[in-house]
Amino acid sequence: MNAQELTTNLKSLYKVFDENEELLTNLDREIGDGDHGVNMLRGFKAIDEKLSGDTVSDVLKSCGMTLMSVIGGASGPLYGFSFVKMSQVAEEEITRDNIGNLIEAFKDAIASRGQVSGGEKTMYDVISKVSDKLNAGELPTTDDLQQFADDTKSMIATKGRAAYFKEQSVGTIDPGAQSSVWVLDALLSGVS
Ligand code: ADP
Ligand code: MG
């Protein structure tokens, strides 16, 4: 995947978040403050309008800076910082050989920014499982990604706003875990 293909994939997330705004809003209403759908839509509307860069690294950096500046809430700095971190390890193209490195940078960024290590019912639970699968030499499918998000349903939230809901958070997919399915899919789908 080159810079142009990456730009197309990231811009296409505007439509995905437009179509799924209500779904994310409903998840975040259950175990948060109900703004995750609006946050992601605002973020990727700005990506559709402003994403720039001639190299993969510059596109990832532009994506991170834009998400950081336009998304309020916990998810903006988390996604934003992660894209900036990925830009620092990006090579000329995203390939089957280097996608593992890229997603590991995503995972490490969330771990350090979010102070998470897995099982807290956050986006990290999806991103870290994708990273593990890539490091085991497998390319996760879209179904795998969705399964990783579905797995958060049975978890008790211990980080972020959802932690206030304690045991009541069981039974709902974490909103950020769900949004990360689509973000990761945009990064993985250009790699064969
Ligand atoms: P806010 O929680 O400020 O309303 P959002 O609703 O946009 O922000 O994002 C919520 C999502 O952010 C959660 O579903 C979760 O996946 C993620 N999140 C929140 N706190 C953390 C954290 N400390 N580490 C990792 N992810 C987190
Ligand atoms: Mg929220």
Coordinates of N, CA and C and ligand atoms in Angstrom, one line a residue:
M1 N 0.8 -1.2 0.0 CA 0.0 0.0 0.0 C 0.9 1.3 0.0
N2 N 0.7 2.1 -1.0 CA 1.5 3.3 -1.1 C 0.7 4.5 -0.4
A3 N 1.4 5.7 -0.5 CA 0.8 6.8 0.2 C -0.6 7.2 -0.4
Q4 N -0.8 7.0 -1.7 CA -2.0 7.3 -2.3 C -3.1 6.4 -1.9
E5 N -2.8 5.1 -1.9 CA -3.8 4.1 -1.5 C -4.1 4.2 0.0
L6 N -3.2 4.6 0.8 CA -3.4 4.8 2.2 C -4.4 6.0 2.4
T7 N -4.1 7.0 1.7 CA -4.9 8.2 1.7 C -6.4 7.9 1.4
T8 N -6.6 7.1 0.3 CA -7.9 6.7 -0.1 C -8.6 5.9 1.0
N9 N -7.8 4.9 1.6 CA -8.4 4.1 2.7 C -8.8 4.9 3.9
L10 N -8.0 5.8 4.3 CA -8.3 6.6 5.5 C -9.4 7.5 5.2
K11 N -9.5 8.1 4.0 CA -10.6 9.0 3.7 C -11.9 8.2 3.6
S12 N -11.8 7.0 3.2 CA -13.1 6.2 3.1 C -13.7 5.9 4.4
L13 N -12.9 6.1 5.5 CA -13.5 5.9 6.9 C -14.5 7.0 7.2
Y14 N -14.5 8.1 6.5 CA -15.6 9.1 6.7 C -16.9 8.5 6.5
K15 N -17.1 7.7 5.4 CA -18.3 7.1 5.1 C -18.7 6.0 6.1
V16 N -17.7 5.2 6.5 CA -17.9 4.2 7.5 C -18.4 4.7 8.8
F17 N -17.8 5.8 9.2 CA -18.2 6.4 10.5 C -19.5 7.2 10.4
D18 N -19.8 7.7 9.2 CA -21.1 8.3 8.9 C -22.2 7.2 9.1
E19 N -22.0 6.1 8.4 CA -23.0 5.0 8.4 C -23.1 4.3 9.8
N20 N -22.0 4.4 10.6 CA -22.1 3.7 11.9 C -22.1 4.6 13.1
E21 N -22.4 5.9 12.9 CA -22.4 6.9 14.0 C -23.4 6.5 15.1
E22 N -24.6 6.1 14.6 CA -25.6 5.7 15.6 C -25.2 4.5 16.4
L23 N -24.6 3.5 15.7 CA -24.2 2.3 16.4 C -23.2 2.6 17.5
L24 N -22.2 3.5 17.2 CA -21.2 3.8 18.2 C -21.8 4.7 19.3
T25 N -22.7 5.6 18.9 CA -23.4 6.4 19.9 C -24.1 5.6 20.9
N26 N -24.8 4.5 20.4 CA -25.6 3.7 21.3 C -24.7 2.9 22.2
L27 N -23.5 2.4 21.7 CA -22.6 1.7 22.6 C -22.1 2.6 23.7
D28 N -21.7 3.8 23.3 CA -21.2 4.8 24.3 C -22.3 5.3 25.2
R29 N -23.5 5.2 24.8 CA -24.6 5.6 25.7 C -24.7 4.6 26.8
E30 N -24.5 3.3 26.4 CA -24.6 2.2 27.4 C -23.5 2.3 28.5
I31 N -22.3 2.6 28.1 CA -21.2 2.5 29.0 C -20.3 3.7 29.0
G32 N -20.9 4.9 28.6 CA -20.1 6.1 28.5 C -21.0 7.3 28.5
D33 N -20.6 8.3 27.7 CA -21.4 9.6 27.7 C -22.0 9.8 26.3
G34 N -22.0 8.8 25.5 CA -22.7 8.9 24.2 C -22.1 9.7 23.1
D35 N -20.8 10.0 23.2 CA -20.2 10.9 22.2 C -19.3 10.3 21.2
H36 N -19.1 9.0 21.4 CA -18.0 8.3 20.5 C -18.4 8.3 19.0
G37 N -19.6 8.2 18.7 CA -20.1 8.2 17.3 C -19.8 9.6 16.7
V38 N -20.2 10.6 17.4 CA -20.0 12.0 17.0 C -18.5 12.3 16.9
N39 N -17.7 11.9 17.9 CA -16.3 12.1 17.9 C -15.6 11.5 16.7
M40 N -15.9 10.2 16.4 CA -15.2 9.6 15.2 C -15.7 10.2 13.9
L41 N -17.0 10.6 13.8 CA -17.4 11.2 12.6 C -16.8 12.5 12.4
R42 N -16.7 13.3 13.4 CA -16.0 14.6 13.3 C -14.5 14.4 12.9
G43 N -13.9 13.4 13.5 CA -12.5 13.2 13.2 C -12.3 12.8 11.7
F44 N -13.1 11.9 11.2 CA -12.9 11.4 9.9 C -13.5 12.3 8.8
K45 N -14.4 13.2 9.2 CA -14.8 14.2 8.3 C -13.7 15.2 8.0
A46 N -12.9 15.5 9.1 CA -11.7 16.3 8.9 C -10.7 15.6 8.1
I47 N -10.5 14.3 8.3 CA -9.6 13.5 7.5 C -9.9 13.6 6.0
D48 N -11.2 13.5 5.7 CA -11.7 13.5 4.3 C -11.4 14.9 3.7
E49 N -11.5 15.9 4.5 CA -11.2 17.3 4.0 C -9.7 17.7 4.0
K50 N -9.0 17.2 5.0 CA -7.6 17.7 5.2 C -6.5 16.8 5.0
L51 N -6.7 15.5 4.9 CA -5.5 14.6 4.9 C -4.6 14.9 3.8
S52 N -3.3 15.0 4.1 CA -2.3 15.3 3.1 C -1.0 14.5 3.3
G53 N -0.1 14.6 2.3 CA 1.2 13.9 2.5 C 1.5 13.1 1.2
D54 N 2.8 13.2 0.9 CA 3.3 12.5 -0.3 C 3.9 11.1 0.0
T55 N 4.2 10.9 1.3 CA 4.7 9.6 1.7 C 3.8 8.9 2.7
V56 N 4.0 7.6 2.9 CA 3.2 6.9 3.9 C 3.3 7.5 5.2
S57 N 4.6 7.9 5.6 CA 4.9 8.5 6.9 C 4.1 9.8 7.0
D58 N 4.2 10.6 6.0 CA 3.5 12.0 6.1 C 2.0 11.8 6.2
V59 N 1.5 10.9 5.5 CA 0.0 10.7 5.5 C -0.4 10.2 6.9
L60 N 0.4 9.3 7.5 CA 0.0 8.8 8.9 C 0.2 10.0 9.9
K61 N 1.2 10.8 9.7 CA 1.4 11.9 10.6 C 0.3 12.9 10.5
S62 N -0.1 13.2 9.2 CA -1.2 14.2 9.0 C -2.5 13.7 9.6
C63 N -2.7 12.4 9.5 CA -3.9 11.7 10.1 C -3.9 11.9 11.6
G64 N -2.7 11.6 12.2 CA -2.6 11.7 13.7 C -2.8 13.1 14.2
M65 N -2.2 14.1 13.5 CA -2.3 15.5 13.9 C -3.8 16.0 13.8
T66 N -4.4 15.6 12.7 CA -5.8 16.0 12.5 C -6.7 15.4 13.6
L67 N -6.6 14.1 13.8 CA -7.4 13.4 14.8 C -7.2 14.1 16.2
M68 N -6.0 14.4 16.5 CA -5.7 15.0 17.8 C -6.3 16.3 17.9
S69 N -6.3 17.1 16.8 CA -6.9 18.4 17.0 C -8.4 18.5 16.9
V70 N -9.0 17.6 16.3 CA -10.5 17.7 16.1 C -11.4 16.8 17.0
I71 N -10.8 15.7 17.5 CA -11.6 14.8 18.3 C -11.5 15.2 19.8
G72 N -12.6 15.5 20.4 CA -12.5 15.7 21.9 C -12.6 14.3 22.5
G73 N -12.5 14.3 23.8 CA -12.6 13.0 24.5 C -11.4 12.2 24.5
A74 N -11.4 11.0 25.1 CA -10.3 10.2 25.3 C -9.7 9.7 24.0
S75 N -10.6 9.4 23.1 CA -10.2 8.7 21.9 C -9.4 9.5 20.9
G76 N -9.6 10.9 20.9 CA -8.8 11.7 20.0 C -7.3 11.7 20.3
P77 N -6.9 12.0 21.5 CA -5.4 11.8 21.8 C -4.9 10.4 21.6
L78 N -5.7 9.4 21.9 CA -5.2 8.0 21.8 C -5.0 7.7 20.3
Y79 N -6.0 7.9 19.5 CA -5.8 7.6 18.1 C -4.8 8.5 17.4
G80 N -4.8 9.8 17.8 CA -3.9 10.8 17.2 C -2.5 10.5 17.5
F81 N -2.2 10.2 18.8 CA -0.8 9.9 19.2 C -0.3 8.6 18.5
S82 N -1.3 7.7 18.3 CA -0.9 6.4 17.7 C -0.5 6.6 16.2
F83 N -1.3 7.4 15.5 CA -0.9 7.6 14.1 C 0.4 8.3 14.0
V84 N 0.7 9.3 14.9 CA 2.0 10.0 14.9 C 3.1 9.0 15.1
K85 N 2.9 8.1 16.1 CA 3.9 7.0 16.4 C 4.1 6.1 15.2
M86 N 3.0 5.7 14.6 CA 3.1 4.8 13.4 C 3.9 5.5 12.3
S87 N 3.7 6.8 12.2 CA 4.4 7.6 11.1 C 5.9 7.5 11.3
Q88 N 6.4 7.3 12.6 CA 7.8 7.3 12.9 C 8.5 6.0 12.5
V89 N 7.7 4.9 12.3 CA 8.3 3.6 12.0 C 7.9 3.2 10.5
A90 N 7.1 4.1 9.9 CA 6.6 3.7 8.5 C 7.7 3.6 7.5
E91 N 7.6 2.7 6.6 CA 8.5 2.6 5.5 C 7.9 3.2 4.2
E92 N 8.5 3.0 3.1 CA 8.0 3.6 1.8 C 6.6 3.2 1.5
E93 N 6.4 1.9 1.7 CA 5.0 1.3 1.4 C 4.7 0.4 2.6
I94 N 3.4 0.2 2.9 CA 3.0 -0.7 3.9 C 2.8 -2.1 3.2
T95 N 3.6 -3.0 3.7 CA 3.6 -4.4 3.1 C 3.3 -5.4 4.1
R96 N 3.1 -6.6 3.6 CA 2.9 -7.8 4.4 C 4.0 -8.0 5.4
D97 N 5.2 -7.6 5.0 CA 6.4 -7.8 5.8 C 6.5 -6.7 6.9
N98 N 6.0 -5.5 6.7 CA 6.3 -4.5 7.7 C 5.0 -4.0 8.4
I99 N 3.8 -4.5 8.0 CA 2.6 -4.1 8.7 C 2.6 -4.5 10.2
G100 N 3.3 -5.6 10.5 CA 3.4 -6.0 11.9 C 4.1 -5.0 12.8
N101 N 5.2 -4.4 12.2 CA 5.9 -3.3 12.9 C 5.0 -2.1 13.2
L102 N 4.3 -1.8 12.1 CA 3.4 -0.6 12.2 C 2.3 -0.8 13.3
I103 N 1.7 -1.9 13.3 CA 0.6 -2.1 14.3 C 1.2 -2.3 15.7
E104 N 2.4 -2.8 15.7 CA 3.1 -2.9 17.1 C 3.3 -1.4 17.6
A105 N 3.6 -0.5 16.8 CA 3.7 0.9 17.2 C 2.4 1.4 17.7
F106 N 1.3 1.1 17.0 CA 0.0 1.4 17.4 C -0.3 0.9 18.8
K107 N -0.1 -0.4 19.0 CA -0.3 -1.1 20.3 C 0.5 -0.4 21.4
D108 N 1.8 -0.2 21.1 CA 2.7 0.4 22.1 C 2.2 1.9 22.5
A109 N 1.7 2.6 21.5 CA 1.3 4.0 21.7 C 0.1 4.0 22.7
I110 N -0.9 3.1 22.4 CA -2.1 3.0 23.2 C -1.7 2.6 24.6
A111 N -0.8 1.6 24.7 CA -0.4 1.1 26.0 C 0.2 2.2 26.9
S112 N 1.1 3.0 26.3 CA 1.7 4.0 27.1 C 0.8 5.2 27.3
R113 N 0.0 5.7 26.3 CA -0.9 6.8 26.5 C -2.0 6.4 27.4
G114 N -2.6 5.2 27.2 CA -3.8 4.8 28.0 C -3.5 4.1 29.3
Q115 N -2.2 3.7 29.5 CA -1.9 3.0 30.7 C -2.7 1.7 30.8
V116 N -2.7 0.9 29.7 CA -3.4 -0.3 29.6 C -2.5 -1.5 29.3
S117 N -2.9 -2.7 29.6 CA -2.1 -3.8 29.3 C -2.9 -5.0 28.7
G118 N -4.2 -4.8 28.6 CA -5.1 -5.8 28.1 C -6.1 -6.2 29.2
G119 N -7.4 -6.4 28.7 CA -8.4 -6.9 29.6 C -9.2 -5.8 30.3
E120 N -8.8 -4.5 30.0 CA -9.5 -3.4 30.6 C -10.8 -3.0 29.9
K121 N -11.1 -3.7 28.8 CA -12.2 -3.4 27.9 C -12.1 -2.0 27.3
T122 N -11.0 -1.9 26.4 CA -10.8 -0.7 25.6 C -10.4 -1.1 24.2
M123 N -10.1 -0.1 23.4 CA -9.7 -0.3 22.0 C -8.4 -1.2 22.0
Y124 N -7.6 -1.1 23.1 CA -6.3 -1.8 23.2 C -6.6 -3.3 23.0
D125 N -7.7 -3.8 23.5 CA -8.0 -5.3 23.4 C -8.0 -5.7 22.0
V126 N -8.5 -4.9 21.1 CA -8.5 -5.3 19.7 C -7.1 -5.1 19.1
I127 N -6.6 -3.9 19.3 CA -5.3 -3.6 18.7 C -4.2 -4.5 19.1
S128 N -4.1 -4.9 20.3 CA -3.1 -5.8 20.8 C -3.3 -7.2 20.2
K129 N -4.5 -7.7 20.1 CA -4.7 -9.0 19.5 C -4.4 -9.0 18.0
V130 N -4.6 -7.9 17.3 CA -4.2 -7.8 15.9 C -2.7 -7.8 15.8
S131 N -2.1 -7.1 16.7 CA -0.6 -7.1 16.7 C 0.0 -8.5 17.0
D132 N -0.6 -9.2 17.9 CA -0.1 -10.5 18.2 C -0.3 -11.5 17.1
K133 N -1.4 -11.4 16.4 CA -1.7 -12.2 15.2 C -0.7 -12.0 14.1
L134 N -0.4 -10.7 13.9 CA 0.5 -10.3 12.8 C 1.9 -10.8 13.2
N135 N 2.3 -10.7 14.4 CA 3.6 -11.2 14.9 C 3.7 -12.7 14.8
A136 N 2.6 -13.3 14.8 CA 2.6 -14.8 14.6 C 2.5 -15.2 13.1
G137 N 2.6 -14.2 12.3 CA 2.7 -14.4 10.9 C 1.4 -14.5 10.1
E138 N 0.3 -14.2 10.8 CA -1.1 -14.2 10.2 C -1.6 -12.9 10.0
L139 N -2.3 -12.7 8.8 CA -3.0 -11.4 8.6 C -4.5 -11.5 9.0
P140 N -4.9 -10.8 10.0 CA -6.2 -10.9 10.5 C -7.3 -10.5 9.5
T141 N -8.4 -11.2 9.4 CA -9.4 -10.9 8.5 C -10.4 -9.9 9.2
T142 N -11.3 -9.3 8.4 CA -12.3 -8.4 9.0 C -13.1 -9.1 10.1
D143 N -13.4 -10.4 9.8 CA -14.2 -11.2 10.8 C -13.3 -11.3 12.1
D144 N -12.0 -11.5 12.0 CA -11.2 -11.6 13.1 C -11.3 -10.3 14.0
L145 N -11.2 -9.2 13.2 CA -11.2 -7.9 13.9 C -12.5 -7.8 14.7
Q146 N -13.6 -8.1 14.0 CA -14.9 -8.0 14.7 C -15.0 -8.9 15.9
Q147 N -14.4 -10.1 15.8 CA -14.4 -11.0 16.9 C -13.7 -10.5 18.1
F148 N -12.6 -9.8 17.8 CA -11.8 -9.2 18.9 C -12.6 -8.1 19.6
A149 N -13.4 -7.3 18.9 CA -14.2 -6.3 19.5 C -15.3 -7.0 20.3
D150 N -15.9 -8.0 19.7 CA -17.0 -8.8 20.4 C -16.5 -9.4 21.7
D151 N -15.3 -9.7 21.7 CA -14.7 -10.3 22.9 C -14.7 -9.3 24.1
T152 N -14.8 -8.0 23.8 CA -14.8 -7.1 24.9 C -16.1 -7.0 25.6
K153 N -17.1 -7.6 25.0 CA -18.5 -7.6 25.6 C -18.5 -8.3 27.0
S154 N -17.8 -9.3 27.2 CA -17.8 -10.0 28.4 C -16.9 -9.4 29.5
M155 N -16.1 -8.4 29.1 CA -15.1 -7.8 30.1 C -15.8 -6.8 31.0
I156 N -15.2 -6.6 32.1 CA -15.6 -5.5 33.0 C -14.6 -4.3 32.8
A157 N -15.2 -3.2 32.5 CA -14.3 -2.0 32.2 C -13.6 -1.5 33.4
T158 N -12.3 -1.3 33.3 CA -11.5 -0.7 34.4 C -10.8 0.6 34.0
K159 N -10.9 1.0 32.8 CA -10.3 2.3 32.4 C -11.3 3.2 31.7
G160 N -11.0 4.5 31.7 CA -11.9 5.4 31.0 C -13.2 5.5 31.6
R161 N -14.1 6.3 31.0 CA -15.5 6.5 31.5 C -16.2 5.2 31.8
A162 N -16.0 4.2 31.0 CA -16.8 3.0 31.2 C -16.5 2.3 32.5
A163 N -15.4 2.6 33.1 CA -15.0 2.0 34.4 C -16.0 2.4 35.5
Y164 N -16.7 3.6 35.3 CA -17.7 4.0 36.3 C -18.9 3.0 36.4
F165 N -19.1 2.3 35.3 CA -20.2 1.4 35.2 C -19.9 0.0 35.8
K166 N -18.6 -0.2 36.1 CA -18.2 -1.5 36.7 C -18.9 -2.7 36.1
E167 N -19.5 -3.6 36.9 CA -20.1 -4.8 36.4 C -21.2 -4.5 35.3
Q168 N -21.8 -3.4 35.4 CA -22.8 -3.0 34.5 C -22.3 -2.9 33.0
S169 N -21.0 -2.8 32.9 CA -20.4 -2.6 31.6 C -20.4 -4.0 30.8
V170 N -20.6 -5.1 31.6 CA -20.6 -6.4 30.9 C -21.9 -6.5 30.0
G171 N -21.7 -7.0 28.8 CA -22.8 -7.2 27.9 C -22.8 -6.2 26.8
T172 N -21.9 -5.2 26.9 CA -21.8 -4.1 25.8 C -20.4 -4.2 25.2
I173 N -20.3 -4.1 23.9 CA -19.0 -4.0 23.2 C -18.4 -2.6 23.6
D174 N -17.2 -2.5 23.9 CA -16.6 -1.2 24.1 C -16.6 -0.4 22.8
P175 N -17.1 0.8 22.9 CA -17.2 1.7 21.7 C -15.9 1.9 21.0
G176 N -14.8 2.1 21.7 CA -13.5 2.3 21.1 C -13.0 1.0 20.5
A177 N -13.3 -0.1 21.1 CA -12.9 -1.4 20.5 C -13.6 -1.6 19.1
Q178 N -14.9 -1.1 19.1 CA -15.7 -1.2 17.8 C -15.1 -0.3 16.8
S179 N -14.8 1.0 17.2 CA -14.3 1.9 16.2 C -12.9 1.5 15.7
S180 N -12.1 0.8 16.5 CA -10.8 0.4 16.1 C -10.9 -0.7 15.1
V181 N -12.0 -1.5 15.0 CA -12.1 -2.5 14.0 C -12.0 -1.8 12.6
W182 N -12.7 -0.7 12.5 CA -12.7 0.0 11.2 C -11.4 0.7 10.9
V183 N -10.8 1.3 11.9 CA -9.5 2.0 11.7 C -8.5 0.9 11.3
L184 N -8.4 -0.2 12.0 CA -7.5 -1.3 11.7 C -7.7 -1.9 10.3
D185 N -9.0 -2.0 10.0 CA -9.4 -2.6 8.7 C -8.8 -1.7 7.5
A186 N -8.9 -0.4 7.7 CA -8.4 0.5 6.7 C -6.9 0.4 6.5
L187 N -6.2 0.0 7.6 CA -4.7 -0.2 7.5 C -4.4 -1.5 6.9
L188 N -5.2 -2.5 7.3 CA -4.8 -3.9 6.9 C -5.3 -4.2 5.5
S189 N -6.4 -3.6 5.1 CA -7.1 -4.0 3.8 C -6.3 -3.7 2.6
G190 N -5.3 -2.8 2.7 CA -4.5 -2.5 1.5 C -3.3 -3.4 1.4
V191 N -3.1 -4.3 2.3 CA -2.0 -5.2 2.4 C -2.4 -6.6 2.0
S192 N -1.7 -7.2 1.1 CA -2.1 -8.6 0.7 C -1.0 -9.6 1.0
Ligands
ADP1 P1 -14.6 9.8 26.2 O1 -14.5 8.5 27.0 O2 -13.8 10.9 26.7 O3 -16.1 10.2 26.1 P2 -14.8 8.6 23.6 O4 -16.2 8.2 23.9 O5 -14.5 9.2 22.2 O6 -14.1 9.5 24.7 O7 -13.9 7.3 23.6 C1 -14.1 6.2 24.5 C2 -13.2 5.1 24.1 O8 -11.8 5.4 24.4 C3 -13.4 3.9 25.0 O9 -14.5 3.1 24.4 C4 -12.1 3.1 25.0 O10 -12.0 2.2 23.9 C5 -11.1 4.3 24.8 N1 -10.4 4.6 26.0 C6 -10.8 5.4 27.0 N2 -9.8 5.4 28.0 C7 -8.8 4.6 27.6 C8 -7.5 4.2 28.1 N3 -7.1 4.7 29.3 N4 -6.8 3.4 27.3 C9 -7.2 2.9 26.1 N5 -8.4 3.2 25.6 C10 -9.2 4.1 26.3
MG2 MG -17.6 9.0 25.2

